[in-house]
Every structure is written in structure tokens, then in C-alpha cells.
Short mmCIF file of C-alpha atoms and ligand atoms in Angstrom, two decimals:
data_model
loop_
_atom_site.label_atom_id
_atom_site.label_comp_id
_atom_site.label_asym_id
_atom_site.label_seq_id
_atom_site.Cartn_x
_atom_site.Cartn_y
_atom_site.Cartn_z
CA UNK A 10 48.74 124.23 155.27
CA UNK A 11 49.59 127.68 156.56
CA UNK A 12 46.81 129.80 157.99
CA UNK A 13 47.14 133.40 156.82
CA UNK A 14 45.23 136.30 158.37
CA UNK A 15 45.06 139.84 157.03
CA UNK A 16 45.30 142.77 159.49
CA UNK A 17 44.44 146.16 157.94
CA UNK A 18 46.35 149.00 159.66
CA UNK A 19 47.08 152.70 159.06
CA UNK A 20 45.33 154.06 155.97
CA UNK A 21 46.02 151.24 153.52
CA UNK A 22 48.63 148.81 154.91
CA UNK A 23 48.11 145.08 155.29
CA UNK A 24 50.06 143.20 157.94
CA UNK A 25 49.97 139.42 157.52
CA UNK A 26 49.82 136.94 160.38
CA UNK A 27 51.04 133.50 159.28
CA UNK A 28 50.37 130.43 161.45
CA UNK A 29 52.00 127.05 160.91
CA UNK A 30 49.67 124.57 162.64
CA UNK A 31 52.02 121.58 162.99
CA UNK A 32 54.54 123.44 165.17
CA UNK A 33 52.12 126.12 166.34
CA UNK A 34 54.59 128.82 165.26
CA UNK A 35 53.21 132.20 164.22
CA UNK A 36 55.03 134.82 162.19
CA UNK A 37 54.17 138.41 161.27
CA UNK A 38 55.07 139.93 157.91
CA UNK A 39 55.89 143.65 157.91
CA UNK A 40 54.24 144.94 161.09
CA UNK A 41 53.68 148.65 160.50
CA UNK A 42 52.39 148.95 164.06
CA UNK A 43 52.14 146.60 167.03
CA UNK A 44 48.83 146.86 168.95
CA UNK A 45 46.39 145.52 166.30
CA UNK A 46 48.83 142.68 165.53
CA UNK A 47 49.20 141.67 169.19
CA UNK A 48 45.42 141.89 169.64
CA UNK A 49 44.66 139.71 166.63
CA UNK A 50 47.22 137.07 167.67
CA UNK A 51 45.74 137.03 171.17
CA UNK A 52 42.22 136.72 169.79
CA UNK A 53 43.29 133.73 167.66
CA UNK A 54 45.27 132.16 170.49
CA UNK A 55 48.44 132.31 168.40
CA UNK A 56 51.82 133.06 169.99
CA UNK A 57 54.04 135.20 167.75
CA UNK A 58 57.55 133.73 167.52
CA UNK A 59 58.89 135.55 164.45
CA UNK A 60 58.69 138.74 162.41
CA UNK A 61 59.80 138.78 158.78
CA UNK A 62 60.51 142.16 157.15
CA UNK A 63 60.60 142.67 153.36
CA UNK A 64 62.24 146.12 153.50
CA UNK A 65 63.19 148.90 155.87
CA UNK A 66 60.34 151.40 155.34
CA UNK A 67 58.76 152.43 158.68
CA UNK A 68 55.29 151.30 157.58
CA UNK A 69 56.74 147.77 157.38
CA UNK A 70 58.97 147.74 160.45
CA UNK A 71 57.39 150.26 162.87
CA UNK A 72 55.88 147.53 165.07
CA UNK A 73 59.07 145.42 165.30
CA UNK A 74 60.38 146.63 168.67
CA UNK A 75 57.06 146.58 170.50
CA UNK A 76 56.09 143.10 169.23
CA UNK A 77 59.55 141.77 170.09
CA UNK A 78 59.30 143.24 173.57
CA UNK A 79 55.86 141.72 174.08
CA UNK A 80 56.61 138.26 172.65
CA UNK A 81 60.37 137.73 172.59
CA UNK A 82 60.12 136.93 168.89
CA UNK A 83 63.02 136.74 166.43
CA UNK A 84 63.16 139.32 163.61
CA UNK A 85 64.42 138.32 160.16
CA UNK A 86 64.96 140.76 157.31
CA UNK A 87 67.14 141.89 154.42
CA UNK A 88 70.88 141.82 155.10
CA UNK A 89 71.37 144.72 152.70
CA UNK A 90 69.13 146.91 154.85
CA UNK A 91 70.29 145.76 158.28
CA UNK A 92 71.70 149.22 159.00
CA UNK A 93 68.24 150.69 158.58
CA UNK A 94 66.40 148.03 160.61
CA UNK A 95 68.10 148.21 164.03
CA UNK A 96 65.73 145.59 165.49
CA UNK A 97 66.90 142.85 163.08
CA UNK A 98 68.19 139.56 164.60
CA UNK A 99 68.70 137.47 161.45
CA UNK A 100 69.97 138.85 158.13
CA UNK A 101 68.99 137.06 154.92
CA UNK A 102 69.41 137.52 151.17
CA UNK A 103 68.22 135.96 147.92
CA UNK A 104 68.83 132.19 147.82
CA UNK A 105 68.56 131.79 151.60
CA UNK A 106 65.89 129.58 153.15
CA UNK A 107 63.95 130.67 156.22
CA UNK A 108 61.96 128.34 158.45
CA UNK A 109 58.57 128.73 160.09
CA UNK A 110 58.02 125.63 162.18
CA UNK A 111 57.40 122.71 159.84
CA UNK A 112 57.73 124.66 156.58
CA UNK A 113 60.36 126.72 154.80
CA UNK A 114 60.28 129.75 152.54
CA UNK A 115 62.78 130.80 149.90
CA UNK A 116 64.14 134.33 150.06
CA UNK A 117 64.09 136.23 146.76
CA UNK A 118 66.04 139.41 146.06
CA UNK A 119 63.60 141.92 144.54
CA UNK A 120 65.42 145.27 144.67
CA UNK A 121 63.99 148.48 143.15
CA UNK A 122 61.42 149.88 145.61
CA UNK A 123 64.28 149.79 148.10
CA UNK A 124 67.84 148.68 147.38
CA UNK A 125 67.70 145.55 149.51
CA UNK A 126 64.02 144.59 149.20
CA UNK A 127 63.35 140.86 149.59
CA UNK A 128 60.31 138.59 149.22
CA UNK A 129 59.43 135.30 150.92
CA UNK A 130 58.08 132.37 148.90
CA UNK A 131 56.42 129.32 150.48
CA UNK A 132 56.58 126.95 147.50
CA UNK A 133 54.46 124.15 148.97
CA UNK A 134 51.73 126.53 150.09
CA UNK A 135 51.98 128.54 146.85
CA UNK A 136 52.14 131.82 148.76
CA UNK A 137 54.51 134.74 148.35
CA UNK A 138 54.90 137.78 150.60
CA UNK A 139 56.18 140.51 148.33
CA UNK A 140 56.02 143.70 150.43
CA UNK A 141 55.96 146.73 148.14
CA UNK A 142 57.31 145.04 145.00
CA UNK A 143 54.19 143.71 143.28
CA UNK A 144 50.69 145.01 143.95
CA UNK A 145 47.31 144.08 142.52
CA UNK A 146 47.54 145.73 139.07
CA UNK A 147 50.58 147.72 140.20
CA UNK A 148 54.19 147.68 141.35
CA UNK A 149 56.18 149.57 143.94
CA UNK A 150 57.68 152.97 143.25
CA UNK A 151 61.34 152.93 142.22
CA UNK A 152 62.71 154.79 145.24
CA UNK A 153 66.14 153.15 145.42
CA UNK A 154 66.39 151.12 142.23
CA UNK A 155 65.82 151.00 138.50
CA UNK A 156 63.15 150.00 136.02
CA UNK A 157 65.53 147.28 134.85
CA UNK A 158 65.56 145.78 138.34
CA UNK A 159 61.76 145.98 138.58
CA UNK A 160 61.45 144.34 135.17
CA UNK A 161 63.64 141.52 136.48
CA UNK A 162 61.49 141.28 139.61
CA UNK A 163 58.38 140.84 137.47
CA UNK A 164 60.05 137.92 135.66
CA UNK A 165 61.19 136.34 138.96
CA UNK A 166 57.70 136.58 140.47
CA UNK A 167 56.02 135.38 137.28
CA UNK A 168 58.25 132.28 137.50
CA UNK A 169 56.64 131.33 140.83
CA UNK A 170 53.68 130.02 138.84
CA UNK A 171 50.13 131.07 138.00
CA UNK A 172 48.51 129.65 141.14
CA UNK A 173 50.85 131.44 143.54
CA UNK A 174 48.94 133.74 145.88
CA UNK A 175 50.55 137.17 146.17
CA UNK A 176 50.30 138.82 149.58
CA UNK A 177 51.22 142.46 149.08
CA UNK A 178 51.41 145.09 151.76
CA UNK A 179 48.94 147.74 150.58
CA UNK A 180 45.37 148.12 149.36
CA UNK A 181 46.24 150.20 146.27
CA UNK A 182 44.11 148.18 143.87
CA UNK A 183 41.48 150.76 142.90
CA UNK A 184 44.04 153.44 142.05
CA UNK A 185 46.25 150.92 140.27
CA UNK A 186 43.31 149.59 138.26
CA UNK A 187 42.24 153.05 137.13
CA UNK A 188 45.77 153.64 135.86
CA UNK A 189 45.90 150.20 134.23
CA UNK A 190 42.75 151.02 132.28
CA UNK A 191 44.44 154.10 130.80
CA UNK A 192 47.23 151.81 129.55
CA UNK A 193 45.05 148.99 128.24
CA UNK A 194 41.44 150.18 127.92
CA UNK A 195 40.55 147.23 125.68
CA UNK A 196 41.94 144.50 127.95
CA UNK A 197 38.74 142.58 128.73
CA UNK A 198 40.27 140.72 131.71
CA UNK A 199 41.23 144.11 133.15
CA UNK A 200 37.80 145.66 132.52
CA UNK A 201 36.13 142.70 134.22
CA UNK A 202 38.54 142.74 137.15
CA UNK A 203 38.01 146.46 137.72
CA UNK A 204 34.24 145.95 137.90
CA UNK A 205 34.82 143.31 140.60
CA UNK A 206 37.33 145.52 142.45
CA UNK A 207 34.97 148.52 142.45
CA UNK A 208 32.18 146.33 143.86
CA UNK A 209 34.48 144.93 146.57
CA UNK A 210 35.75 148.36 147.61
CA UNK A 211 32.21 149.79 147.63
CA UNK A 212 31.44 147.13 150.25
CA UNK A 213 34.66 147.98 152.12
CA UNK A 214 36.15 144.57 151.34
CA UNK A 215 39.84 143.83 150.56
CA UNK A 216 41.10 142.93 147.09
CA UNK A 217 44.30 141.27 148.30
CA UNK A 218 45.78 138.63 148.03
CA UNK A 219 45.98 138.43 144.29
CA UNK A 220 47.51 135.68 142.12
CA UNK A 221 50.26 135.57 139.51
CA UNK A 222 47.70 134.47 136.90
CA UNK A 223 45.53 137.52 137.58
CA UNK A 224 48.53 139.85 137.47
CA UNK A 225 49.78 138.35 134.21
CA UNK A 226 46.36 139.13 132.73
CA UNK A 227 45.81 142.62 134.14
CA UNK A 228 48.95 144.22 135.63
CA UNK A 229 50.50 146.83 133.28
CA UNK A 230 53.92 146.48 134.93
CA UNK A 231 54.01 142.70 134.74
CA UNK A 232 52.65 142.97 131.19
CA UNK A 233 55.26 145.51 130.07
CA UNK A 234 57.28 143.78 127.33
CA UNK A 235 60.48 145.80 127.82
CA UNK A 236 62.35 147.74 130.49
CA UNK A 237 61.60 150.96 128.60
CA UNK A 238 57.88 150.20 128.57
CA UNK A 239 57.85 149.46 132.29
CA UNK A 240 59.82 152.66 132.96
CA UNK A 241 57.39 154.75 130.91
CA UNK A 242 54.39 153.24 132.67
CA UNK A 243 55.95 153.75 136.10
CA UNK A 244 56.71 157.41 135.28
CA UNK A 245 53.16 157.95 134.02
CA UNK A 246 51.66 156.38 137.16
CA UNK A 247 53.92 158.51 139.38
CA UNK A 248 52.70 161.62 137.60
CA UNK A 249 49.02 160.61 137.69
ZN1 LIG B 329 57.79 150.60 151.04
#
């Protein structure tokens, strides 16, 4: 079983440290910055051997160079964004398989937030690292893609199965939930989840990871039944 540790950085980013105990390999997903990641790995006695990037945005890649310099790690990321991630060593795309020690992850193409955005799915561990594609009760903004692509991403992530844990890259849950309630005020699963989220955030606790089952029940973007509905909800959230 993978050991996964959350590192909160900047105002609302989560960097994920993923340790594979059989080989002892440790990988970092989307390091926005380096120092807190290097400190946490040191504290745990884990040696970072890889970085995996989901997309080129600086709050997902900003720590690449410094971590690579400190550890000699290998950096894997989206082939379609290689030009915007100069620190990349290995370029991957949907359908590829990436290895962390004893386990492998499937690469999924999930374009829309950025044109080449990818996600990493560890099927056996039922864990997916989705960057800025799917959030707790939300989805990424459509900076370089379309609502149609995001609608397709929701179907692809849904297909990973209800018990799949979703490791997203931001703590946006409270804001997303408030918006979700304007879309579906009578959704009892959503009302109940928001009460739990408010309590967690009041105590300064994280609300991530989430699960596919929870998102299917409460996420207005995953629950949108058409591209047009997703597009309208995304536009309304952007304007909120
Ligand atoms: Zn982003």
C-alpha cells in the first residue's frame, strides 16, 4: 500500500508526497515550492526519487528545479506541455504507464484546465492524482479547453470507481460547496456534506482527499447531465 502525505503550501495548494514502501521510492505530485516538501521528506526519512506534474501552472511546478537539484530526482509530466515545463525529464500522455517502485499508475488525458493536463491513477491503491481537474464539489477553470472536454473528464474520472480516492491540488471545498448549494439547494447529501466541511474548516482541518462516490453525490460539475449544463454552471461559478 502506498503511503500518501499531504503538504499544505502557499494559500491553498496541496502537494502530495507518495511513498512506495516495498522499493522505498518516494514521489512528489505537483510541488508548488520546494522547502516544505524537502523538509517533510527529511522528517519522514523518505528519499525523493521522482516528481510527477499534472500540468504546467507554476503553482504545480515551481518547486521542480530546487527539488531536482537537492535530490537528483526524475521529473515526469505531460508531453503536450513539455515546452512550458523546462525541468521535465520524461514526457507522458494518456494511455502511458508510469512506475513508482513496485507499483504502476495509468496516465489519463484530462485536458480543459490546461490543454495538456494529465492525471495519474493507481488502480490497485484506488488513488488518483488529478491536479486542477476535479476538486471537492468543484472542477478546474477552463483556461485552455472546453466544457465538452471537462464533461468528458468527469466521465473518465467517474469510471475509476466509487471507492477511488481523489487527491486534488487545492483546498477550494468551502467556496465550491457554497456554489454547489446555489445549484442544488435540496440535495440532502450536499447539505450534509457542507455541514461537515464547515466544521472541518472551522477547526482548520483539510477536506481533501475526496472520493468519486462523494463527488457523484454532491459535485455540480460531475452531476451536470449535459455539456451545456456543465458550461452554464462553470460560467456561473466563474462569475460568483
Ligand atoms: Zn492549474
